[in-house]
XYZ file of C-alpha atoms in Angstrom:
352
model
C 11.570 44.924 -17.648
C 9.855 45.503 -20.948
C 6.900 43.901 -19.974
C 6.628 45.777 -16.549
C 6.961 48.895 -18.284
C 4.336 48.177 -20.914
C 2.021 47.095 -18.036
C 2.624 50.514 -16.087
C 1.627 52.408 -19.377
C -1.630 50.544 -19.918
C -2.688 50.998 -16.445
C -1.858 54.782 -16.707
C -3.583 55.074 -20.012
C -6.629 53.230 -18.299
C -6.673 55.570 -15.496
C -6.121 58.483 -17.665
C -9.205 57.634 -19.741
C -11.109 56.491 -16.639
C -10.603 59.695 -15.150
C -11.671 61.197 -18.338
C -14.905 59.132 -18.548
C -16.808 62.468 -18.065
C -15.313 64.082 -20.975
C -17.449 65.183 -23.558
C -17.706 62.442 -26.190
C -20.010 63.820 -28.862
C -20.124 63.842 -32.822
C -17.553 64.523 -35.100
C -17.860 68.295 -35.753
C -18.634 69.673 -39.130
C -16.007 72.268 -39.950
C -16.038 73.011 -43.791
C -12.637 71.179 -44.084
C -11.071 71.027 -47.575
C -11.287 67.314 -48.014
C -9.594 67.398 -51.400
C -6.389 68.526 -49.855
C -5.798 65.711 -47.241
C -2.469 64.807 -46.080
C -1.763 61.639 -43.929
C 1.011 60.392 -41.886
C 1.614 57.398 -39.455
C 4.398 55.194 -37.477
C 4.609 51.541 -37.791
C 1.598 49.950 -38.571
C 0.374 53.646 -38.648
C 2.771 54.133 -41.312
C 1.584 51.158 -43.633
C -2.031 52.460 -42.948
C -1.246 56.286 -43.951
C 0.082 54.609 -47.359
C -2.839 52.473 -47.824
C -5.248 55.309 -47.217
C -3.138 57.536 -49.790
C -3.227 54.897 -52.542
C -6.750 54.136 -51.900
C -7.846 57.595 -52.009
C -5.347 59.107 -54.217
C -7.809 61.890 -55.675
C -8.183 63.486 -52.298
C -4.803 62.948 -50.589
C -1.688 65.207 -51.538
C 0.958 63.924 -49.472
C 2.041 60.920 -47.137
C 4.416 60.590 -44.417
C 5.864 56.995 -43.875
C 7.479 56.760 -40.541
C 9.167 53.410 -39.740
C 7.090 51.454 -42.481
C 7.414 49.815 -45.826
C 5.716 49.979 -48.869
C 1.761 49.476 -49.814
C 0.946 45.932 -50.022
C 4.144 44.487 -48.357
C 2.434 42.200 -46.295
C 0.219 40.581 -49.149
C 1.323 37.024 -49.426
C 1.569 35.751 -53.096
C -0.318 32.612 -51.499
C -3.323 34.467 -49.623
C -5.180 34.627 -52.730
C -5.184 30.721 -52.911
C -6.962 30.079 -49.529
C -9.786 32.178 -47.520
C -10.484 33.490 -44.151
C -8.300 33.036 -41.405
C -5.569 30.947 -43.458
C -4.967 33.741 -45.677
C -4.492 36.343 -42.709
C -2.213 33.898 -41.032
C -0.072 33.946 -44.426
C -0.081 37.408 -44.500
C 0.659 37.840 -40.955
C 3.756 35.648 -41.636
C 4.886 38.051 -44.346
C 4.366 40.759 -42.471
C 6.611 39.934 -39.609
C 9.182 38.093 -41.395
C 9.371 40.365 -44.892
C 7.983 43.785 -43.960
C 9.577 43.947 -40.402
C 12.922 42.721 -39.782
C 13.505 40.584 -42.903
C 14.366 37.552 -40.772
C 13.344 34.951 -43.052
C 15.957 35.154 -46.059
C 13.476 33.585 -48.314
C 11.260 36.456 -48.211
C 13.992 38.970 -49.176
C 13.648 42.727 -49.429
C 9.891 43.613 -50.801
C 9.723 44.012 -54.525
C 8.825 47.444 -54.984
C 8.281 47.115 -58.635
C 5.973 44.188 -58.231
C 4.039 46.263 -55.664
C 3.681 49.183 -57.788
C 2.397 46.831 -60.555
C -0.282 45.451 -58.360
C -1.179 48.878 -56.965
C -1.380 50.150 -60.408
C -3.922 46.936 -61.598
C -6.108 47.566 -58.241
C -6.531 51.312 -59.649
C -7.343 49.873 -62.791
C -9.909 47.406 -61.663
C -11.378 50.531 -59.710
C -10.551 48.878 -56.205
C -8.478 52.056 -55.454
C -8.359 55.454 -56.867
C -6.191 55.443 -60.044
C -2.249 55.365 -59.109
C -1.872 58.390 -61.514
C -3.203 60.416 -59.120
C -0.210 59.841 -56.692
C 2.413 61.178 -59.097
C 1.773 64.830 -57.937
C 2.067 63.695 -54.086
C 4.658 64.747 -51.624
C 6.111 61.971 -49.859
C 8.296 61.768 -46.725
C 9.915 58.644 -45.373
C 11.841 58.124 -42.149
C 13.719 55.415 -40.832
C 15.682 55.730 -37.395
C 19.256 54.237 -37.450
C 18.341 52.500 -33.954
C 15.288 51.007 -35.180
C 15.493 47.414 -34.585
C 11.733 46.830 -35.411
C 11.322 47.764 -38.867
C 14.786 47.232 -40.867
C 16.132 50.135 -42.690
C 15.715 48.168 -46.372
C 12.276 47.583 -45.630
C 11.562 51.438 -45.311
C 13.795 52.103 -48.226
C 11.684 50.048 -50.554
C 8.791 52.418 -49.415
C 10.823 55.091 -51.288
C 11.576 52.682 -54.254
C 7.712 52.177 -54.280
C 6.864 55.720 -55.018
C 9.594 56.075 -57.318
C 8.248 52.810 -59.428
C 4.756 54.588 -59.411
C 6.272 57.676 -61.031
C 6.675 59.953 -58.202
C 9.662 62.425 -58.941
C 12.850 62.248 -56.830
C 12.312 66.124 -56.134
C 8.600 65.058 -54.407
C 10.151 62.464 -52.164
C 12.069 63.544 -48.719
C 14.053 60.285 -47.390
C 15.498 60.943 -43.651
C 17.765 58.161 -42.754
C 20.627 59.146 -40.674
C 19.082 60.068 -37.526
C 19.619 57.577 -34.249
C 16.421 57.152 -33.398
C 14.722 53.960 -32.230
C 11.344 52.686 -33.330
C 9.322 55.890 -32.409
C 7.775 59.162 -33.358
C 10.655 61.840 -33.063
C 10.445 65.177 -31.626
C 12.255 68.287 -30.423
C 11.842 67.875 -26.678
C 9.159 65.195 -25.712
C 9.602 61.851 -24.655
C 12.560 59.174 -24.087
C 16.235 59.265 -24.910
C 16.619 59.310 -29.012
C 17.619 55.591 -29.294
C 14.498 54.194 -27.488
C 11.886 51.722 -28.779
C 9.379 51.537 -26.001
C 5.951 52.979 -25.309
C 4.608 55.308 -25.804
C 6.992 55.353 -29.060
C 7.959 59.085 -28.771
C 11.596 60.210 -28.481
C 13.399 63.224 -28.218
C 16.139 63.553 -30.909
C 16.196 67.434 -30.982
C 14.238 67.216 -34.475
C 10.743 68.354 -34.800
C 9.541 65.551 -36.959
C 5.998 66.623 -37.291
C 7.395 70.279 -38.632
C 9.435 68.586 -40.896
C 7.125 66.406 -42.464
C 4.338 68.918 -42.639
C 6.630 71.377 -44.344
C 7.534 68.964 -46.976
C 3.701 67.919 -47.436
C 2.573 71.278 -47.312
C 5.243 73.576 -48.378
C 6.178 76.407 -46.476
C 4.566 76.581 -43.067
C 4.417 79.255 -40.366
C 6.296 78.364 -36.947
C 4.384 76.562 -34.476
C 2.444 78.023 -31.439
C 3.778 78.011 -27.980
C 1.216 75.770 -26.665
C -2.000 74.212 -28.077
C -4.716 77.290 -28.418
C -7.570 75.122 -29.877
C -9.623 72.358 -29.091
C -9.099 68.571 -28.951
C -12.483 67.067 -29.388
C -13.021 63.545 -28.486
C -15.810 62.075 -30.773
C -18.089 58.785 -31.315
C -16.270 56.824 -34.110
C -18.852 54.098 -34.232
C -21.153 56.050 -36.974
C -18.561 55.895 -39.158
C -17.369 51.919 -38.919
C -18.707 48.485 -38.337
C -18.643 46.705 -35.103
C -15.430 47.044 -33.186
C -14.702 43.302 -33.388
C -14.911 43.389 -37.307
C -13.303 46.858 -37.996
C -10.729 47.076 -35.173
C -11.690 50.574 -34.791
C -12.281 52.216 -31.138
C -15.722 53.520 -29.871
C -13.846 57.051 -29.548
C -11.339 59.064 -31.613
C -9.839 62.681 -31.331
C -9.937 65.632 -33.813
C -8.016 68.800 -33.023
C -9.768 72.005 -34.327
C -7.651 75.150 -34.167
C -9.981 78.333 -33.356
C -9.508 79.655 -36.968
C -10.878 76.519 -38.370
C -14.039 76.636 -36.678
C -15.493 78.707 -39.625
C -14.196 76.493 -42.440
C -11.611 76.463 -45.178
C -8.881 74.384 -43.514
C -7.083 71.505 -44.815
C -6.922 68.031 -42.699
C -3.750 66.149 -41.691
C -4.734 62.490 -40.558
C -2.106 61.242 -38.309
C -2.271 57.286 -37.649
C -0.671 56.062 -34.623
C 1.419 52.981 -34.126
C 1.013 49.790 -32.780
C 0.715 49.896 -28.755
C 0.337 53.508 -29.118
C -3.432 54.175 -29.253
C -5.390 55.938 -26.447
C -6.418 52.646 -24.863
C -2.734 51.856 -24.404
C -0.791 54.979 -23.504
C -3.386 57.526 -23.084
C -3.010 61.079 -25.084
C 0.472 60.638 -25.720
C 0.439 60.588 -29.394
C -2.325 62.819 -29.621
C -0.765 65.776 -27.449
C 3.166 65.105 -27.437
C 4.068 64.844 -31.345
C 3.717 68.355 -31.893
C 0.837 68.349 -34.533
C -1.820 70.610 -32.374
C 0.786 73.537 -32.156
C 1.389 73.505 -35.615
C -2.086 72.957 -36.476
C -2.625 76.244 -34.908
C -0.786 78.608 -37.079
C -1.413 76.529 -40.354
C -4.827 76.453 -40.606
C -4.999 72.810 -40.464
C -7.394 70.223 -38.667
C -5.800 67.400 -37.213
C -7.588 63.910 -37.041
C -6.290 61.297 -34.777
C -8.484 57.969 -35.845
C -8.038 55.259 -33.193
C -7.680 51.460 -33.134
C -8.904 49.080 -30.482
C -7.046 45.993 -28.804
C -8.791 42.840 -29.428
C -7.922 38.956 -29.577
C -6.792 38.839 -33.166
C -4.919 42.370 -32.695
C -3.808 42.501 -29.043
C -1.264 45.742 -30.022
C -4.186 47.733 -31.372
C -2.208 47.856 -34.716
C -3.900 49.226 -37.866
C -4.742 46.675 -40.277
C -1.995 46.282 -42.993
C -2.064 42.564 -43.336
C -5.836 41.762 -43.642
C -7.000 40.958 -39.975
C -10.483 42.972 -41.049
C -10.729 41.065 -44.308
C -9.377 40.258 -47.671
C -10.148 43.747 -49.028
C -7.499 45.469 -46.516
C -5.805 47.315 -49.502
C -8.796 48.815 -51.020
C -11.308 51.460 -50.567
C -13.767 49.034 -49.186
C -11.284 48.034 -46.222
C -13.396 48.847 -42.974
C -10.725 51.220 -41.661
C -10.140 52.884 -44.800
C -13.704 53.233 -45.166
C -14.192 54.754 -41.485
C -11.595 57.205 -41.983
C -12.998 58.416 -45.426
C -16.254 58.684 -43.768
C -14.878 60.966 -41.004
C -13.082 63.261 -43.555
C -16.730 63.626 -45.408
C -18.215 64.537 -41.861
C -15.125 66.927 -41.286
C -15.981 68.538 -45.005
C -19.345 69.163 -44.098
C -20.162 72.759 -44.039
C -19.567 74.265 -40.214
C -22.467 74.930 -38.146
């Protein structure tokens, strides 16, 4: 049944995007955005990517929301540095599945947050990422559903401990762990029954997760508009990254630009989808049903939805949190991190 349902979603998504093949795919617009006040969020692999982008570019990111994901660097095997190429990736993948999701191998244990924080600090000192001191003033939102059978609560809780070990004050951390949600992005009215963990991984728990996380990351925000009033712009991602087989990035991404942001001065929120949740797989479900656009309308916020692609070494279209794009996946030089940073730089250019 799960396979059939996934297949149906894939076919519907393909049909939807094929039907939109006449959609305008142009350049990512320059809107004079405030790049130095960027916030990020993500679910599942997107949660790991949100954390990786935040830590790599801590000087421009002011907050991160980690939904159903663990701490930065969780999947890096202690042995991966002893081998090269695909062997290192295989070691990391094993660690990712068994030690950063369901913790099914007792040998891995719960992620060592103190060790991961120390490694991040070392990378910052080496210049591979921004100095971790820049993270200390960030706001952090972390979420774990009680019905999530994909990423264990203890794994998600270790993300909270990671930020504490870095020195982020408890007052800056919001940890929501008492909601009967499955492995999914939670909404007030959209999606399947709350406990569901299936495509498109959007569930109705009578809880506006987008509003809650943005309220925590940005401070007091205005109520959302009734319907999205701005523009969803489909843009060419290829100028921002390497070949899709190398970077894992799709040819196109989406950005939502409220009318009030066309003239500049708005902040940017980057929303990273999860595995099997990109446009190629579920159409625009994550882009349009998560509630970010209506909040963007009333809070001068541009929302960037970068997209992955399904490839042979990444059949679920996950973000790279275990090194399938290369050993630098936890640094500023990671292909996906560089691509998203370049997109932000473009959005920050002076509006035409």
